[in-house]
Amino acid sequence: MDSNPFLNLLKRGSNVAGSAALVLLCVHLYAAFFVAPEEVVQGAIQRIFYVHVPAAVNAFLAFIVAGIGSVAYLWNRGRAWDATAVASAEVGVFWGAIVLITGPLWAKPVWGAWWTWDARLTSTLILWLTFVAYRLVRELAGGGEKGARFAAILAIVGTLNIPFVRISTEKFRTLHPGNVAKAGLDPTMHKVLFLGMGTFFLFTLFLLGKRILLEELRDRRLAIELEGS
Amino acid sequence: METTGRIACHVALSYGVTVVGLALYAWSVLRRIRGEGEKIDALGRQAGTDAR
């Protein structure tokens, strides 16, 4: 696989990122339960926010990287870009699953319903399903270049949905809370939220680095198998 | 509004799913890396045997 300095740094640094993420996860869990004050209206259920929002931010980041990787792959057919897109899409699907599980767990006591088909929830589900389909297309195509091209187009379409997901709470009537930056959060809540985002971002770097390494190993094995046959 | 116990259960489930999910996903990626490494080693050994 053709590689670049950023990918090499990511692979080498993934263990450091993983170790730091583990330590920060302990700090984050402590802060979310014992440092962040209890929200006056929602009470304890609001603490789900400290995993739900960081997971959502990291899902978006991973999907954006998958989209950029896919554009670059379609542009120059570089396998390193394709591997980055595959790895990042999978990490995004993981974080997206966390978002789609923790969201309803928060919603049931607050809204009285696990799910509503409003703009934010529906567009997030579509985004997640697009990247699940990305994975399925690649599996069904058997790793060929044609499948990689179709999947890349799917990833780009999925990434174009992200701005819509972002503005959906502002442009449509929705039950989902709006932008947290404009919500006037307590400063301690903000700090715990950013700690969560940083912790999950380090996990994203760790998973991305390892997942790209896995793609490289697969390529190496396929090359050896081809040589032998 | 739901009972305190049920709310605690929802919060615990959210954090539990996140932490356990992270651990399981990381483990699955590392396991797949080890699997590929073992396959490459086996192919290398096979190539050595064939050469002899």
Coordinates of C-alpha atoms in Angstrom, one line a residue:
Chain A
M1 CA 0.0 0.0 0.0
D2 CA 1.3 3.4 -0.9
S3 CA 1.5 5.3 2.4
N4 CA 2.0 8.9 3.6
P5 CA 3.7 10.4 6.6
F6 CA 0.3 11.2 8.3
L7 CA -0.8 7.5 8.1
N8 CA 2.6 6.3 9.4
L9 CA 2.4 8.7 12.3
L10 CA -1.2 7.6 13.0
K11 CA -0.2 3.9 13.0
R12 CA 2.8 4.5 15.2
G13 CA 0.9 6.8 17.5
S14 CA -2.2 4.7 17.9
N15 CA -0.8 2.8 21.0
V16 CA 0.0 6.1 22.7
A17 CA -3.5 7.5 21.8
G18 CA -5.1 4.2 23.1
S19 CA -3.2 4.3 26.4
A20 CA -4.0 8.0 26.9
A21 CA -7.7 7.4 26.0
L22 CA -7.9 4.6 28.7
V23 CA -6.6 6.9 31.4
L24 CA -8.8 9.8 30.3
L25 CA -11.8 7.5 30.1
C26 CA -11.5 6.9 33.9
V27 CA -11.2 10.6 34.5
H28 CA -14.1 11.3 32.2
L29 CA -16.4 8.7 33.9
Y30 CA -15.5 10.2 37.3
A31 CA -16.1 13.7 36.1
A32 CA -19.4 12.8 34.5
F33 CA -20.8 11.3 37.7
F34 CA -19.1 13.2 40.5
V35 CA -17.9 16.6 39.2
A36 CA -20.6 17.7 36.7
P37 CA -23.5 19.3 38.6
E38 CA -27.0 17.7 38.3
E39 CA -29.1 19.5 35.7
V40 CA -32.0 21.3 37.3
V41 CA -34.8 20.3 34.9
Q42 CA -33.8 16.8 33.7
G43 CA -31.9 15.5 36.8
A44 CA -29.6 12.5 36.6
I45 CA -30.8 11.4 33.1
Q46 CA -28.9 14.4 31.6
R47 CA -25.6 12.7 32.4
I48 CA -26.1 10.5 29.3
F49 CA -25.3 13.7 27.4
Y50 CA -21.6 13.3 28.3
V51 CA -21.4 10.1 26.2
H52 CA -24.0 10.8 23.6
V53 CA -22.7 14.1 22.4
P54 CA -18.9 13.1 22.3
A55 CA -19.9 9.9 20.4
A56 CA -22.0 12.0 17.9
V57 CA -19.1 14.4 17.3
N58 CA -16.6 11.6 16.8
A59 CA -19.1 9.8 14.4
F60 CA -19.3 12.9 12.3
L61 CA -15.5 13.3 12.3
A62 CA -15.0 9.7 11.2
F63 CA -17.6 10.0 8.5
I64 CA -16.1 13.3 7.2
V65 CA -12.6 11.5 7.1
A66 CA -14.3 8.6 5.2
G67 CA -15.8 11.1 2.8
I68 CA -12.5 12.9 2.2
G69 CA -10.7 9.6 1.8
S70 CA -13.4 8.5 -0.8
V71 CA -13.1 11.8 -2.8
A72 CA -9.3 11.4 -2.8
Y73 CA -9.6 7.7 -3.8
L74 CA -11.9 8.5 -6.7
W75 CA -9.5 11.3 -7.7
N76 CA -6.2 9.4 -7.7
R77 CA -7.1 5.7 -7.1
G78 CA -4.6 5.6 -4.2
R79 CA -5.1 2.5 -2.0
A80 CA -4.0 4.4 1.1
W81 CA -7.0 6.7 0.7
D82 CA -9.3 3.8 0.2
A83 CA -8.0 2.1 3.3
T84 CA -8.4 5.3 5.3
A85 CA -12.0 5.6 4.1
V86 CA -12.8 2.0 4.9
A87 CA -11.3 2.3 8.4
S88 CA -12.9 5.6 9.1
A89 CA -16.3 4.5 7.9
E90 CA -16.2 1.5 10.3
V91 CA -15.1 3.7 13.3
G92 CA -17.9 6.1 12.4
V93 CA -20.5 3.3 12.3
F94 CA -19.3 2.2 15.7
W95 CA -19.7 5.7 17.2
G96 CA -23.0 6.1 15.3
A97 CA -24.3 2.9 16.9
I98 CA -23.4 4.4 20.4
V99 CA -25.3 7.6 19.5
L100 CA -28.4 5.6 18.3
I101 CA -28.4 3.5 21.5
T102 CA -27.8 6.2 24.1
G103 CA -30.2 8.7 22.4
P104 CA -33.3 6.6 22.9
L105 CA -32.1 5.7 26.4
W106 CA -32.1 9.4 27.2
A107 CA -35.3 10.2 25.2
K108 CA -37.7 7.7 26.9
P109 CA -37.7 9.3 30.4
V110 CA -37.5 12.8 29.0
W111 CA -39.9 12.7 26.0
G112 CA -41.9 9.7 27.0
A113 CA -40.9 7.9 23.7
W114 CA -37.9 6.0 22.6
W115 CA -37.9 7.5 19.1
T116 CA -39.6 10.2 17.1
W117 CA -39.3 10.6 13.3
D118 CA -38.2 14.2 13.5
A119 CA -35.5 15.8 11.3
R120 CA -32.5 15.3 13.6
L121 CA -33.2 11.6 14.5
T122 CA -34.3 10.6 11.0
S123 CA -31.3 12.3 9.2
T124 CA -28.9 10.7 11.8
L125 CA -30.4 7.3 11.2
I126 CA -30.1 7.8 7.4
L127 CA -26.4 8.9 7.8
W128 CA -25.6 5.8 9.9
L129 CA -27.5 3.4 7.5
T130 CA -25.6 5.0 4.5
F131 CA -22.3 4.0 6.0
V132 CA -23.6 0.5 7.0
A133 CA -24.6 0.2 3.3
Y134 CA -21.0 1.4 2.4
R135 CA -19.7 -1.6 4.3
L136 CA -22.2 -4.0 2.8
V137 CA -21.4 -2.8 -0.8
R138 CA -17.7 -3.5 -0.2
E139 CA -18.4 -7.0 1.3
L140 CA -20.8 -8.0 -1.5
A141 CA -18.4 -6.7 -4.2
G142 CA -15.7 -9.0 -2.8
G143 CA -13.0 -6.4 -2.4
G144 CA -12.8 -5.5 -6.1
E145 CA -12.1 -2.0 -7.4
K146 CA -15.6 -1.7 -8.8
G147 CA -17.1 -2.2 -5.3
A148 CA -14.6 0.3 -3.9
R149 CA -15.7 2.9 -6.4
F150 CA -19.4 2.4 -5.7
A151 CA -18.8 2.5 -2.0
A152 CA -16.8 5.7 -2.3
I153 CA -19.7 7.4 -4.0
L154 CA -22.0 6.1 -1.2
A155 CA -19.6 7.6 1.4
I156 CA -19.6 11.0 -0.4
V157 CA -23.4 11.0 -0.5
G158 CA -23.4 10.1 3.2
T159 CA -21.0 12.8 4.1
L160 CA -23.1 15.4 2.2
N161 CA -25.9 14.6 4.7
I162 CA -23.8 15.8 7.7
P163 CA -24.5 19.5 7.3
F164 CA -28.2 18.7 7.1
V165 CA -28.0 16.7 10.3
R166 CA -26.1 19.6 11.9
I167 CA -28.7 22.3 11.0
S168 CA -31.7 20.1 11.4
T169 CA -32.5 21.3 14.9
E170 CA -32.4 24.9 13.7
K171 CA -34.3 24.7 10.4
F172 CA -37.0 22.2 11.5
R173 CA -39.3 21.9 14.4
T174 CA -37.8 19.0 16.4
L175 CA -37.9 17.6 19.9
H176 CA -34.1 17.2 19.9
P177 CA -32.1 19.8 21.9
G178 CA -30.3 22.3 19.7
N179 CA -26.6 23.2 19.5
V180 CA -25.0 22.7 22.9
A181 CA -22.6 25.6 22.3
K182 CA -25.6 28.0 22.2
A183 CA -27.4 26.3 25.1
G184 CA -25.7 28.3 27.9
L185 CA -24.3 25.3 29.7
D186 CA -22.8 25.5 33.2
P187 CA -19.0 26.0 32.7
T188 CA -18.3 22.7 34.6
M189 CA -20.7 20.8 32.3
H190 CA -18.9 22.3 29.3
K191 CA -15.5 21.1 30.7
V192 CA -16.8 17.6 31.3
L193 CA -18.3 17.6 27.8
F194 CA -15.0 18.7 26.2
L195 CA -13.2 16.1 28.3
G196 CA -15.5 13.4 26.8
M197 CA -15.0 14.7 23.3
G198 CA -11.2 14.6 23.8
T199 CA -11.3 11.1 25.3
F200 CA -13.4 9.7 22.5
F201 CA -11.3 11.5 19.9
L202 CA -8.2 9.7 21.3
F203 CA -10.1 6.4 21.0
T204 CA -11.0 7.4 17.4
L205 CA -7.3 7.9 16.6
F206 CA -6.4 4.6 18.2
L207 CA -9.1 2.6 16.4
L208 CA -8.4 4.4 13.1
G209 CA -4.7 3.7 13.4
K210 CA -5.3 0.0 14.1
R211 CA -8.0 -0.4 11.5
I212 CA -5.7 1.1 8.8
L213 CA -2.9 -1.3 9.9
L214 CA -5.5 -4.2 9.4
E215 CA -6.1 -3.0 5.9
E216 CA -2.3 -3.0 5.2
L217 CA -1.9 -6.5 6.5
R218 CA -4.8 -7.7 4.4
D219 CA -3.2 -6.2 1.3
R220 CA 0.1 -7.8 2.2
R221 CA -1.5 -11.2 2.6
L222 CA -3.4 -10.9 -0.7
A223 CA -0.2 -9.9 -2.4
I224 CA 1.6 -13.0 -1.0
E225 CA -1.3 -15.3 -2.0
L226 CA -1.3 -13.8 -5.5
E227 CA 2.5 -14.3 -5.8
G228 CA 2.1 -18.0 -4.7
S229 CA -0.7 -18.8 -7.2
Chain B
M1 CA -41.4 11.3 34.7
E2 CA -40.0 7.9 35.3
T3 CA -38.9 6.5 38.7
T4 CA -35.4 7.2 40.0
G5 CA -34.4 3.5 39.7
R6 CA -35.5 3.4 36.1
I7 CA -33.5 6.6 35.3
A8 CA -30.4 5.1 37.0
C9 CA -30.9 2.0 34.9
H10 CA -31.0 4.1 31.7
V11 CA -27.9 6.1 32.7
A12 CA -26.0 2.9 33.7
L13 CA -27.0 1.2 30.4
S14 CA -25.8 4.2 28.3
Y15 CA -22.4 4.2 30.0
G16 CA -22.2 0.4 30.0
V17 CA -23.0 0.1 26.3
T18 CA -20.4 2.8 25.5
V19 CA -17.6 1.3 27.6
V20 CA -18.3 -2.4 26.8
G21 CA -18.9 -1.5 23.2
L22 CA -15.5 0.3 23.0
A23 CA -13.8 -2.7 24.6
L24 CA -15.5 -5.2 22.3
Y25 CA -14.8 -3.2 19.1
A26 CA -11.1 -2.6 20.0
W27 CA -10.7 -6.3 20.8
S28 CA -12.3 -7.3 17.5
V29 CA -9.9 -5.0 15.6
L30 CA -6.9 -6.3 17.5
R31 CA -8.0 -9.9 17.0
R32 CA -8.4 -9.4 13.3
I33 CA -4.9 -7.8 13.1
R34 CA -3.5 -10.9 15.0
G35 CA -5.4 -13.2 12.6
E36 CA -4.0 -11.5 9.5
G37 CA -0.5 -11.6 11.1
E38 CA -0.8 -15.4 11.7
K39 CA -2.1 -16.0 8.1
I40 CA 0.9 -14.0 6.7
D41 CA 3.3 -16.1 8.9
A42 CA 1.7 -19.3 7.7
L43 CA 2.0 -18.3 4.1
G44 CA 5.7 -17.4 4.7
R45 CA 6.3 -20.9 6.3
Q46 CA 4.5 -22.6 3.4
A47 CA 6.6 -20.7 0.9
G48 CA 9.7 -21.8 2.8
T49 CA 8.6 -25.4 2.7
D50 CA 7.8 -25.2 -1.0
A51 CA 11.2 -23.7 -1.7
R52 CA 13.0 -26.6 0.1

